[in-house]
CSV table of C-alpha atoms and ligand atoms in Angstrom, one decimal:
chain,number,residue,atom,x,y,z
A,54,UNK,CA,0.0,0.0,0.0
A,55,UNK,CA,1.4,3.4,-1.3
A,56,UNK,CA,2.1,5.9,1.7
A,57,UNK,CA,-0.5,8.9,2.1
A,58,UNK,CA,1.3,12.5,1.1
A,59,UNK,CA,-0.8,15.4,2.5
A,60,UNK,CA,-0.5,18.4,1.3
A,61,UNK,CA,0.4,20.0,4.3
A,62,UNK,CA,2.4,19.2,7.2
A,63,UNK,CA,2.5,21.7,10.0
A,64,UNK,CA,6.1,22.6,10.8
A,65,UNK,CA,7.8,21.4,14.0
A,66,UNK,CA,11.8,22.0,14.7
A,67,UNK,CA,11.5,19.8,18.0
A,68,UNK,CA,12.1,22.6,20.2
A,69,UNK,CA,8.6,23.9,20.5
A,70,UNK,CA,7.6,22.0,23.7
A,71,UNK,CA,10.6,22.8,25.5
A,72,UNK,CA,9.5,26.7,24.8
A,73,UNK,CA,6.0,26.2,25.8
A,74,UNK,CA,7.2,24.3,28.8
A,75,UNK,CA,9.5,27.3,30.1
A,76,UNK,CA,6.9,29.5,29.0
A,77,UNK,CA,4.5,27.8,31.4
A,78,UNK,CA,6.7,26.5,34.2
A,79,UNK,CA,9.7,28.2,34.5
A,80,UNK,CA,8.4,31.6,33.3
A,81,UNK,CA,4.9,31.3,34.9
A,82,UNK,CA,3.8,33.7,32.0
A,83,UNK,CA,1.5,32.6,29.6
A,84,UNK,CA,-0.6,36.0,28.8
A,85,UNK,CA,0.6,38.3,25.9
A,86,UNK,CA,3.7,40.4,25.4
A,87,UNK,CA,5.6,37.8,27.7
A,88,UNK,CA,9.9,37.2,27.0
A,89,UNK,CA,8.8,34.6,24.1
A,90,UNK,CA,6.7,37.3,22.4
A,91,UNK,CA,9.0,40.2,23.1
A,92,UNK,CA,11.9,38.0,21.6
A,93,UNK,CA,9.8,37.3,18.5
A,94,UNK,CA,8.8,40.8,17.7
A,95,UNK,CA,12.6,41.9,18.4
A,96,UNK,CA,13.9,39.1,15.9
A,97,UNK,CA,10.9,40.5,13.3
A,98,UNK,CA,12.4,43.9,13.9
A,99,UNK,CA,15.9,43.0,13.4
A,100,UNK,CA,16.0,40.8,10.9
A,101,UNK,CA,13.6,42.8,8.5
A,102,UNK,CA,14.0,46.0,9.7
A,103,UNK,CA,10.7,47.8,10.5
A,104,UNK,CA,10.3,50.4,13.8
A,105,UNK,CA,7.5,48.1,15.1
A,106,UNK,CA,6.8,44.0,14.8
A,107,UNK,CA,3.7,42.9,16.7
A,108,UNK,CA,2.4,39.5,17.1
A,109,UNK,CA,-1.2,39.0,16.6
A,110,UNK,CA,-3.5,36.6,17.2
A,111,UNK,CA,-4.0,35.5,13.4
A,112,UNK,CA,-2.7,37.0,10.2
A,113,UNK,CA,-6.3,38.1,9.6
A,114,UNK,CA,-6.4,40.4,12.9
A,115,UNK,CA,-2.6,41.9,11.8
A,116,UNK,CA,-4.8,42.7,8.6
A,117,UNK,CA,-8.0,43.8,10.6
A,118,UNK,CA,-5.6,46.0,12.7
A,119,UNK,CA,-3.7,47.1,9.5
A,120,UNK,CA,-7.4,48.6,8.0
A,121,UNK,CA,-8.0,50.6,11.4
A,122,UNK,CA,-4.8,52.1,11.6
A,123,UNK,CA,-5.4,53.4,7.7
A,124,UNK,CA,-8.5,54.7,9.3
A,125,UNK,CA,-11.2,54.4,6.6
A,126,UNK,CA,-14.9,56.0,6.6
A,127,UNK,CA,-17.8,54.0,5.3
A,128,UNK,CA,-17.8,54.3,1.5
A,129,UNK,CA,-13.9,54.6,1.1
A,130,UNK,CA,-12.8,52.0,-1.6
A,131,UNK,CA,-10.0,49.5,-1.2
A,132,UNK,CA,-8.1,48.1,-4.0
A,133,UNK,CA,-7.2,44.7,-4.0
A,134,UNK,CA,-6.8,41.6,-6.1
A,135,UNK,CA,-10.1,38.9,-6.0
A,136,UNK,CA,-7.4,36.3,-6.4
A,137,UNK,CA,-6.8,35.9,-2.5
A,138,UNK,CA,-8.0,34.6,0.9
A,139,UNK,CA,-11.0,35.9,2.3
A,140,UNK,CA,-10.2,37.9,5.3
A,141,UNK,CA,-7.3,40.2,3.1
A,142,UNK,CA,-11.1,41.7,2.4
A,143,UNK,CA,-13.3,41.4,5.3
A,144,UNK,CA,-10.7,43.2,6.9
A,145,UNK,CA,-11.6,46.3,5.1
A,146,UNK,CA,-15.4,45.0,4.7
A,147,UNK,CA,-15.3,45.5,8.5
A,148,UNK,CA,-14.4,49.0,8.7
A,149,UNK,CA,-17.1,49.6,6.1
A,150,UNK,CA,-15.0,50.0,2.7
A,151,UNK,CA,-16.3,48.9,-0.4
A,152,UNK,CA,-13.7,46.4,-2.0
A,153,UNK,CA,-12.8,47.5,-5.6
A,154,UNK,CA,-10.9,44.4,-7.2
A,155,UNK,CA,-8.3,44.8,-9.6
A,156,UNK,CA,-7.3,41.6,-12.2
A,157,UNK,CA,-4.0,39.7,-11.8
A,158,UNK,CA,-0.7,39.0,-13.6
A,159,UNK,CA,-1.0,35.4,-15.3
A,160,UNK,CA,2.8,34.9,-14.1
A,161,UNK,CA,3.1,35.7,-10.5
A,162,UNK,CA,-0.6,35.6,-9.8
A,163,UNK,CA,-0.2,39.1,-8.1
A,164,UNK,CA,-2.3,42.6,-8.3
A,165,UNK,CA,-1.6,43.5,-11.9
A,166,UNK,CA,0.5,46.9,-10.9
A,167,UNK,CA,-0.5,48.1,-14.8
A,168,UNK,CA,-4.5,47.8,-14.2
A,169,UNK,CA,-4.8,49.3,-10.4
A,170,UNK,CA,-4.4,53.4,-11.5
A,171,UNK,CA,-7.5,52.6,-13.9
A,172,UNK,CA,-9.6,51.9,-10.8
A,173,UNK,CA,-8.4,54.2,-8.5
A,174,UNK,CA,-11.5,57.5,-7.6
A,175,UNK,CA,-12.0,60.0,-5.3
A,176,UNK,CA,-13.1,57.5,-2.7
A,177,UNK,CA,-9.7,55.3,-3.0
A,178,UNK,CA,-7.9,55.1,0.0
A,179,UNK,CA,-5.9,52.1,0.5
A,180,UNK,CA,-3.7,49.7,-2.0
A,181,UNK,CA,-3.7,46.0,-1.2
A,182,UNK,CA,-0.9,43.8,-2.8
A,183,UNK,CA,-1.4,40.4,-1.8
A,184,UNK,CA,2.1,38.4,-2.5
A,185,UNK,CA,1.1,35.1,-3.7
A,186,UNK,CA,2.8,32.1,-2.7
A,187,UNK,CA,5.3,34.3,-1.4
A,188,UNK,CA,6.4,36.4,-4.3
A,189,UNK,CA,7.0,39.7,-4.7
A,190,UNK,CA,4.3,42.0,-6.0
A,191,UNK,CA,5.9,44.8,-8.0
A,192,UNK,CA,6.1,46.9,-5.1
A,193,UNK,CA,8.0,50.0,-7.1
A,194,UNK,CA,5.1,50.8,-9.3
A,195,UNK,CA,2.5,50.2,-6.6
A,196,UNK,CA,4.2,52.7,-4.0
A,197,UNK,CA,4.6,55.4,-6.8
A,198,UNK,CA,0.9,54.9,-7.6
A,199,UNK,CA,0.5,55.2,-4.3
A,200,UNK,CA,2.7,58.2,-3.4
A,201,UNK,CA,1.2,60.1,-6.7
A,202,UNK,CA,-2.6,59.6,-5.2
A,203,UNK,CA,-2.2,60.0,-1.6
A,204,UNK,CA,-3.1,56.6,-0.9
A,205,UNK,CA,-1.9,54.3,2.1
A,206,UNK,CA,-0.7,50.5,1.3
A,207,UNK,CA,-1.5,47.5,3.4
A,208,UNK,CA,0.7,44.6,2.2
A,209,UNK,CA,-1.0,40.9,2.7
A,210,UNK,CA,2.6,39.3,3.4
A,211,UNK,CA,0.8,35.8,4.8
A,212,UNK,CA,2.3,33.9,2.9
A,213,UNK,CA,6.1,36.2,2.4
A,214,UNK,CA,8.0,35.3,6.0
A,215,UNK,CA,11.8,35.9,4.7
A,216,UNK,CA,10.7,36.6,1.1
A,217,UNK,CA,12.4,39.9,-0.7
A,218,UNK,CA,12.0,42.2,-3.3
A,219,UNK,CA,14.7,44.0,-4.5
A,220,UNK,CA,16.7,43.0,-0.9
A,221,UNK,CA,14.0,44.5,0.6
A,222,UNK,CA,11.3,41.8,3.1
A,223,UNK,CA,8.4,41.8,2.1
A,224,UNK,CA,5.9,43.0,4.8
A,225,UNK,CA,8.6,46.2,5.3
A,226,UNK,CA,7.5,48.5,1.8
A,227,UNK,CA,4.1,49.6,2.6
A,228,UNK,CA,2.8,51.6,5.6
A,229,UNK,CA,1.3,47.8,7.2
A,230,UNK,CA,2.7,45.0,6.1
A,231,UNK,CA,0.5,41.2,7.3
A,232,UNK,CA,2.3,37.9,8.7
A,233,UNK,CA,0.3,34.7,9.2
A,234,UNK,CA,2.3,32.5,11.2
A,235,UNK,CA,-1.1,29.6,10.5
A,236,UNK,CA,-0.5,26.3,10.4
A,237,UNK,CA,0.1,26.3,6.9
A,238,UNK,CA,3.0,29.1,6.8
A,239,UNK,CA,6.5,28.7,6.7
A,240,UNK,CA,6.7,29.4,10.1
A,241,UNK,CA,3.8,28.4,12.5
A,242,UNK,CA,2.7,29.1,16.2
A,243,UNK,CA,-1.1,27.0,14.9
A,244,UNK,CA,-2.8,30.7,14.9
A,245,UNK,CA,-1.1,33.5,14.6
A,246,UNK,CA,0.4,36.4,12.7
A,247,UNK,CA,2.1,39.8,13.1
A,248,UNK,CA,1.8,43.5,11.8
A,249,UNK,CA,4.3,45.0,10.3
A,250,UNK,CA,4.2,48.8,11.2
A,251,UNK,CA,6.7,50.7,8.5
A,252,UNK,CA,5.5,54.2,9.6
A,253,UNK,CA,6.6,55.2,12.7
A,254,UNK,CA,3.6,57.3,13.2
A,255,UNK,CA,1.6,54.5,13.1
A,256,UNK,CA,3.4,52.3,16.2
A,257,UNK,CA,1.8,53.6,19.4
A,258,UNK,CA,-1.9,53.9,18.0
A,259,UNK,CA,-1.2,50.3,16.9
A,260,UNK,CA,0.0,49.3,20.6
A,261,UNK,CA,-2.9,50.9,21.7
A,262,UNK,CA,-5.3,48.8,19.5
A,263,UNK,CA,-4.2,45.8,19.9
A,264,UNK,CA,-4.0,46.4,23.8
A,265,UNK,CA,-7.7,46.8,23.7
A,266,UNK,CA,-7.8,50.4,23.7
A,267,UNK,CA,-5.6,51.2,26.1
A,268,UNK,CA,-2.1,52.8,26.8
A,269,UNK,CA,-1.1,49.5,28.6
A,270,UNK,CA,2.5,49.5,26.6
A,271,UNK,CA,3.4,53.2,27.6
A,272,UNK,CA,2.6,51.8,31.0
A,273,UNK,CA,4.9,49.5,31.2
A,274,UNK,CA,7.7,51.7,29.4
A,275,UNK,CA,7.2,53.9,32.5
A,276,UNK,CA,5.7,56.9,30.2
A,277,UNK,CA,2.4,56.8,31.9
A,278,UNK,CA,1.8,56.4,36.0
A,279,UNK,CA,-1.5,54.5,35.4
A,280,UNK,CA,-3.1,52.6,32.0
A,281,UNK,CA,-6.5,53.8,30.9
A,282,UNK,CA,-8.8,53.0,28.0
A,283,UNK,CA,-7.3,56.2,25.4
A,284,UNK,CA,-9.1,54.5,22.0
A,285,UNK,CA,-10.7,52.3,19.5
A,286,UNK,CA,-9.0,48.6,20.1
A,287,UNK,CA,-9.6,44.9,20.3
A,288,UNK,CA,-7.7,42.0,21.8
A,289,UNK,CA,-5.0,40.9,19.4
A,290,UNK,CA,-2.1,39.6,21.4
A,291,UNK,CA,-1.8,35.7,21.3
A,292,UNK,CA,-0.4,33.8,24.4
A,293,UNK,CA,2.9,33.7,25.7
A,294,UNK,CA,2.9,29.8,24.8
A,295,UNK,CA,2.0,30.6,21.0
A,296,UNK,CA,4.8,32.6,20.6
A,297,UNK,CA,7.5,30.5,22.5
A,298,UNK,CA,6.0,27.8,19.9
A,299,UNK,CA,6.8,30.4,17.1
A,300,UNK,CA,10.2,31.6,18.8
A,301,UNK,CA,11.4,28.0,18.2
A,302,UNK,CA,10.7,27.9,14.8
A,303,UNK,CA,12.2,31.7,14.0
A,304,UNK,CA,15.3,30.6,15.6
A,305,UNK,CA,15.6,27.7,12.6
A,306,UNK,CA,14.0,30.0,10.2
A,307,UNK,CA,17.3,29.5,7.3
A,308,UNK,CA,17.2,25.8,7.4
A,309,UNK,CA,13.3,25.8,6.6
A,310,UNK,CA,13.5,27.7,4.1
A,311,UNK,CA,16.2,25.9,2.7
A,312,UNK,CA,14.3,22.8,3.0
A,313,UNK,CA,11.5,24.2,1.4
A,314,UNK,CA,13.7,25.5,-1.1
A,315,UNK,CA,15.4,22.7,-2.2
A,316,UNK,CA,11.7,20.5,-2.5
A,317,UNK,CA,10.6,23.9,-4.7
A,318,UNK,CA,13.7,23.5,-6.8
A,319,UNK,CA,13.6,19.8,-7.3
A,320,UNK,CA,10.0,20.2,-8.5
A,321,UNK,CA,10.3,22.9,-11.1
A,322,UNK,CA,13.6,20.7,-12.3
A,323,UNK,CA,11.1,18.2,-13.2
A,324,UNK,CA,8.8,19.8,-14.2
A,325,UNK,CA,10.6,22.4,-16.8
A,326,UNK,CA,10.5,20.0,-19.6
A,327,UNK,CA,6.8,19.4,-19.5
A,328,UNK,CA,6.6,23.5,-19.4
A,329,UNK,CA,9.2,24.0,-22.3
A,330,UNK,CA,6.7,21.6,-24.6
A,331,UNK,CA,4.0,24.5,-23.4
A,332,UNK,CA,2.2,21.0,-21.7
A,333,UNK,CA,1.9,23.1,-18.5
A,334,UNK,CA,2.7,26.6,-16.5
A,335,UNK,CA,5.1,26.9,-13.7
A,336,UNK,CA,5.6,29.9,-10.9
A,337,UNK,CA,7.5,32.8,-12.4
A,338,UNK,CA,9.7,34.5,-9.8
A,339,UNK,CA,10.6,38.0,-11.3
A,340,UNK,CA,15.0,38.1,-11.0
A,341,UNK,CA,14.4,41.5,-8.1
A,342,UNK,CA,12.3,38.6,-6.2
A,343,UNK,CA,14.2,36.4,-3.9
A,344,UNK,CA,11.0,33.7,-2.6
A,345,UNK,CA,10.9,31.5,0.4
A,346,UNK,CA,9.3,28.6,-1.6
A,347,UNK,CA,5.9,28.9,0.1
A,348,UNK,CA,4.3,27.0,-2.7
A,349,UNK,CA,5.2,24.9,-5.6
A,350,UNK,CA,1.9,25.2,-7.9
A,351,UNK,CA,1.3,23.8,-11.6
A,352,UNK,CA,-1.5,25.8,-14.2
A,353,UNK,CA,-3.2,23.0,-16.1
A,354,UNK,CA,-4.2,23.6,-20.0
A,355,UNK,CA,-7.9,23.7,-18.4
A,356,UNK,CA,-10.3,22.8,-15.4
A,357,UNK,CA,-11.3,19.6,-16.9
A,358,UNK,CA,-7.1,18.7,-16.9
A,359,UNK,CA,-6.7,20.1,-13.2
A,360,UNK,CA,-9.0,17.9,-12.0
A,361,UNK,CA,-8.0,14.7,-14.2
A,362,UNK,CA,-4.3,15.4,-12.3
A,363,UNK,CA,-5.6,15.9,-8.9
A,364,UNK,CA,-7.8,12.4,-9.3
A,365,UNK,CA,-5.0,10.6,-10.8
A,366,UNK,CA,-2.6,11.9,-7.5
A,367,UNK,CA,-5.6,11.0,-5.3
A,368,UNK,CA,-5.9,7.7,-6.6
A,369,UNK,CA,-2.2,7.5,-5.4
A,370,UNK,CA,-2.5,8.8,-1.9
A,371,UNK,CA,-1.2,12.1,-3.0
A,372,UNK,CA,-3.1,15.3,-1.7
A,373,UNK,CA,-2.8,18.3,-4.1
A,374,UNK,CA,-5.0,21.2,-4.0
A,375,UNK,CA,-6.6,23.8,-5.8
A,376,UNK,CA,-6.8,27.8,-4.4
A,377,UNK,CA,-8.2,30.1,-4.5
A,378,UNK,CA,-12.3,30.7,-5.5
A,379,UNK,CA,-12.5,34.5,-6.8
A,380,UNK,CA,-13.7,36.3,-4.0
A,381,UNK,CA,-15.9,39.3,-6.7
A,382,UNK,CA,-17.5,35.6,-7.7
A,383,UNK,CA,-18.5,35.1,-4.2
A,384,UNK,CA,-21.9,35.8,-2.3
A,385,UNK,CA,-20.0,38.2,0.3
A,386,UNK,CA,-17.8,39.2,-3.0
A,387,UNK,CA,-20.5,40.5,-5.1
A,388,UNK,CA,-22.4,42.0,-1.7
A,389,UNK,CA,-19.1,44.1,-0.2
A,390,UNK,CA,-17.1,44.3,-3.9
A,391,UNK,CA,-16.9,44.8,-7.6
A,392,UNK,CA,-14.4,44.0,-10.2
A,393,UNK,CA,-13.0,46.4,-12.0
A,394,UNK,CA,-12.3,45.8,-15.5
A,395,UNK,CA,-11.7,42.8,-17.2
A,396,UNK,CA,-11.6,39.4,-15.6
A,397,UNK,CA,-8.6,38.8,-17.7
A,398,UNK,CA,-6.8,35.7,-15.7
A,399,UNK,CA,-8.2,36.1,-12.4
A,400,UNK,CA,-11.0,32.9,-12.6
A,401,UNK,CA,-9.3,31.3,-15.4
A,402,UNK,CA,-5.8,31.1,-13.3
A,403,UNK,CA,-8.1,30.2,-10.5
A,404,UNK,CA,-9.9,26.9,-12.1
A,405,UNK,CA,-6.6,25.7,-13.8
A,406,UNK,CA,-3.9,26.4,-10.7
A,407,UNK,CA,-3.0,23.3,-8.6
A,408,UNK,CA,-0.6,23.6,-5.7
A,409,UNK,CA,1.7,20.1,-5.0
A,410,UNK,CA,2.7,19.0,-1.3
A,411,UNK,CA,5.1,21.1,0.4
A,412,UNK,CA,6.2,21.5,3.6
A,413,UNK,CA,9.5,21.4,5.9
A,414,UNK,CA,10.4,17.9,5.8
A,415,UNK,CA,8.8,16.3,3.1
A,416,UNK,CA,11.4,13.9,2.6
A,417,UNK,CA,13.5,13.5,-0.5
A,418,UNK,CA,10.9,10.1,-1.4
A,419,UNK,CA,7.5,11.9,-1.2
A,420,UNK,CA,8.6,14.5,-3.1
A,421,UNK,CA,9.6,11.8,-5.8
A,422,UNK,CA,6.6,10.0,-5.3
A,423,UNK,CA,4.8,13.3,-6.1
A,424,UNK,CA,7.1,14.0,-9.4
A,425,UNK,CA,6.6,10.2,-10.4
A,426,UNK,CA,3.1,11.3,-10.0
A,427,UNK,CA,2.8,14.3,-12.1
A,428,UNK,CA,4.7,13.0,-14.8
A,429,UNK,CA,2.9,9.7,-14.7
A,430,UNK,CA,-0.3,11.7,-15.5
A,431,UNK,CA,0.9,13.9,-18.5
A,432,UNK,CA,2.9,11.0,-20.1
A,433,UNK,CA,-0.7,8.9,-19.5
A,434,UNK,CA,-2.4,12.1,-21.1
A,435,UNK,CA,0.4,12.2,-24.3
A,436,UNK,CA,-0.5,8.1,-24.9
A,437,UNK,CA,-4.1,8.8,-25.4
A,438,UNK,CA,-3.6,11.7,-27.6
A,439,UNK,CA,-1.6,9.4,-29.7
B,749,LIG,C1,-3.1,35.8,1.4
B,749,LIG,C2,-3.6,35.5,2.8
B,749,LIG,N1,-4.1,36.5,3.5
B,749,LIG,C3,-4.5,36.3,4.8
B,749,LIG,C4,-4.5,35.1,5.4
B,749,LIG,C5,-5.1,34.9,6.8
B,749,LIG,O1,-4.1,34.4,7.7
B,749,LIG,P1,-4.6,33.6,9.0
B,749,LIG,O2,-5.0,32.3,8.5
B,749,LIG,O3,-3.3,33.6,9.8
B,749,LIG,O4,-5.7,34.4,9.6
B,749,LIG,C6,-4.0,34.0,4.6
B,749,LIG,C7,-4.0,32.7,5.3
B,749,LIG,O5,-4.3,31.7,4.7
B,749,LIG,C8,-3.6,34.2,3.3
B,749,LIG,O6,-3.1,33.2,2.6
């Protein structure tokens, strides 16, 4: 019997536990902003090089925290791609924008920099570039468009831990930039995420927020003599224990993504040939993008294709899967949203784009099981075309 591949394994270094452990019993500290979050935030900082990291509880609250801190009024419009998860919208949906998406490049998958100026009005306030599967958007263009119409930029990094473009991290350009440290990152804490806050302005409001409203962290700088509730604000700091789970993982943070780079590499090496016969599309990564091999995905000739290939790696205990459902095609889409423009690639790239097993330590057999299985299905496919 053939061994199950998922397509996901959740990350674990083997030091986790003994973090969580000294978090709980040695440290007696398991609320937020313990030493295992303050370490985390101070490696974000340092290693990236933004004024202000902040964990968060998910990387959909760093993006709900993000939209307050670009403080939008009911009516403003966002700019985004419909090409991403949900919550990169209901973010915005929450603070009562109306989501204005913008079609995608058919090579990276990312906001089309050439099509957002066309959408941009009076109302426009914010630019979202999401950076799929952990690559670059073209973050030049979209921060002159920006600059030129006075509008703020919230970068969806989920999926860009120690991704670069043009040497610079990703999450680091715009005014926010989004971590998700899920269980389906590069780097995991189960939930989790961090904000980015590139504008200095921006860091004690955000503090402030994600402290429920109150001045708690000027407290504890000694600023203030007493906290008090001073503004808008939720509850977005995870647990101590969360982040001595992440801090484990930050600490091995180059030889996961080595790992993950060296599966990524592997596959498109197989897979070039079947790309340079025009039999299938691979990830482009642009030469100012340096990617941290989030994802290894394939575009099929059509959706009737993408689904032969995922049954046929089913069939041998191989997990693929699809993305992506555009969110303007959505009920909550088509409520909150429109699309602006022509739907160029956006649902065709959606209904054709497969992503293959990846994960740090996928050993060097499953990922040959999974090339065996991919090429097994086009050469099948080229012996019943004749
Ligand atoms: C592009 C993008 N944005 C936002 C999120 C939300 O992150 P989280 O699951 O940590 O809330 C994800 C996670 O899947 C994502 O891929």
């Amino acid at each position: 019997m053939s061994k199950t591949i998922n397509f996901n394994v959740p990350p674990y270094v083997g030091t986790e536990m003994d973090y969580v452990r000294e978090a709980a019993e040695a440290n007696r500290k398991i609320c937020g902003d313990g030493p295992f979050t303050k370490r985390c935030s101070a490696w974000l900082e340092e290693c990236f090089g933004t004024p202000k990291a902040l964990l968060t509880t998910s990387g959909t609250t760093a993006l709900e925290m993000a939209s307050i801190l670009c403080e939008l009024e009911p009516g403003d419009e966002v700019i985004l791609p419909s090409f991403t998860f949900s919550t990169t919208a209901t973010a915005f949906v929450l603070a009562g924008a109306k989501l204005v998406f913008v079609d995608i490049r058919p090579d990276t998958m990312n906001l089309d920099e050439k099509k957002i100026e066309d959408a941009i009005t009076e109302r426009t306030r914010v630019i979202v570039p999401v950076h799929y599967a952990g690559v670059g958007c073209e973050m030049d263009a979209i921060l002159d468009i920006a600059r030129r119409h006075n509008l703020k930029v919230v970068e969806d990094a989920a999926q860009g831990v120690m991704s670069t473009y043009k040497g610079r991290p990703l999450g680091t350009m715009g005014d926010f930039g989004c971590y998700s440290f899920h269980e389906t990152k590069n780097y995991s804490m189960g939930e989790g995420g961090a904000i980015m806050v590139n504008d200095p302005a921006c860091v004690e409001r955000a503090e402030i927020i994600r402290e429920k409203g109150t001045n708690r962290a000027r407290f504890f700088r000694g600023q203030v003599d007493k906290y008090t509730w001073v503004d808008y604000g939720s509850s977005y700091l995870p647990s101590d224990m969360n982040a001595a789970y992440l801090w484990a993982q930050l600490q091995e943070a180059d030889a996961i993504n080595n790992d993950r780079l060296a599966t990524w590499n592997a596959y498109y090496q197989a897979f070039e040939p079947l790309a340079q016969v025009g039999r299938v599309q691979l990830p482009y990564v642009p030469e100012e993008c340096e990617h941290n091999a989030h994802m290894f995905y394939l575009v099929c000739d059509s959706l009737a294709q993408r689904t032969a290939l995922i049954d046929f790696m089913k069939a041998r205990d191989i997990y693929p899967a699809f993305h992506y459902i555009p969110l303007h095609s959505s009920p909550a889409g088509q409520r909150f949203g429109r699309f602006h423009g022509k739907d160029e690639w956006t649902t065709s790239i959606s209904e054709r784009l497969v992503r293959l097993p990846l994960y740090y330590g996928l050993t060097a057999e499953d990922r040959q099981a999974v090339i065996d299985a991919v090429l097994a299905f086009y050469a099948q496919e080229d012996e019943a075309r004749g």
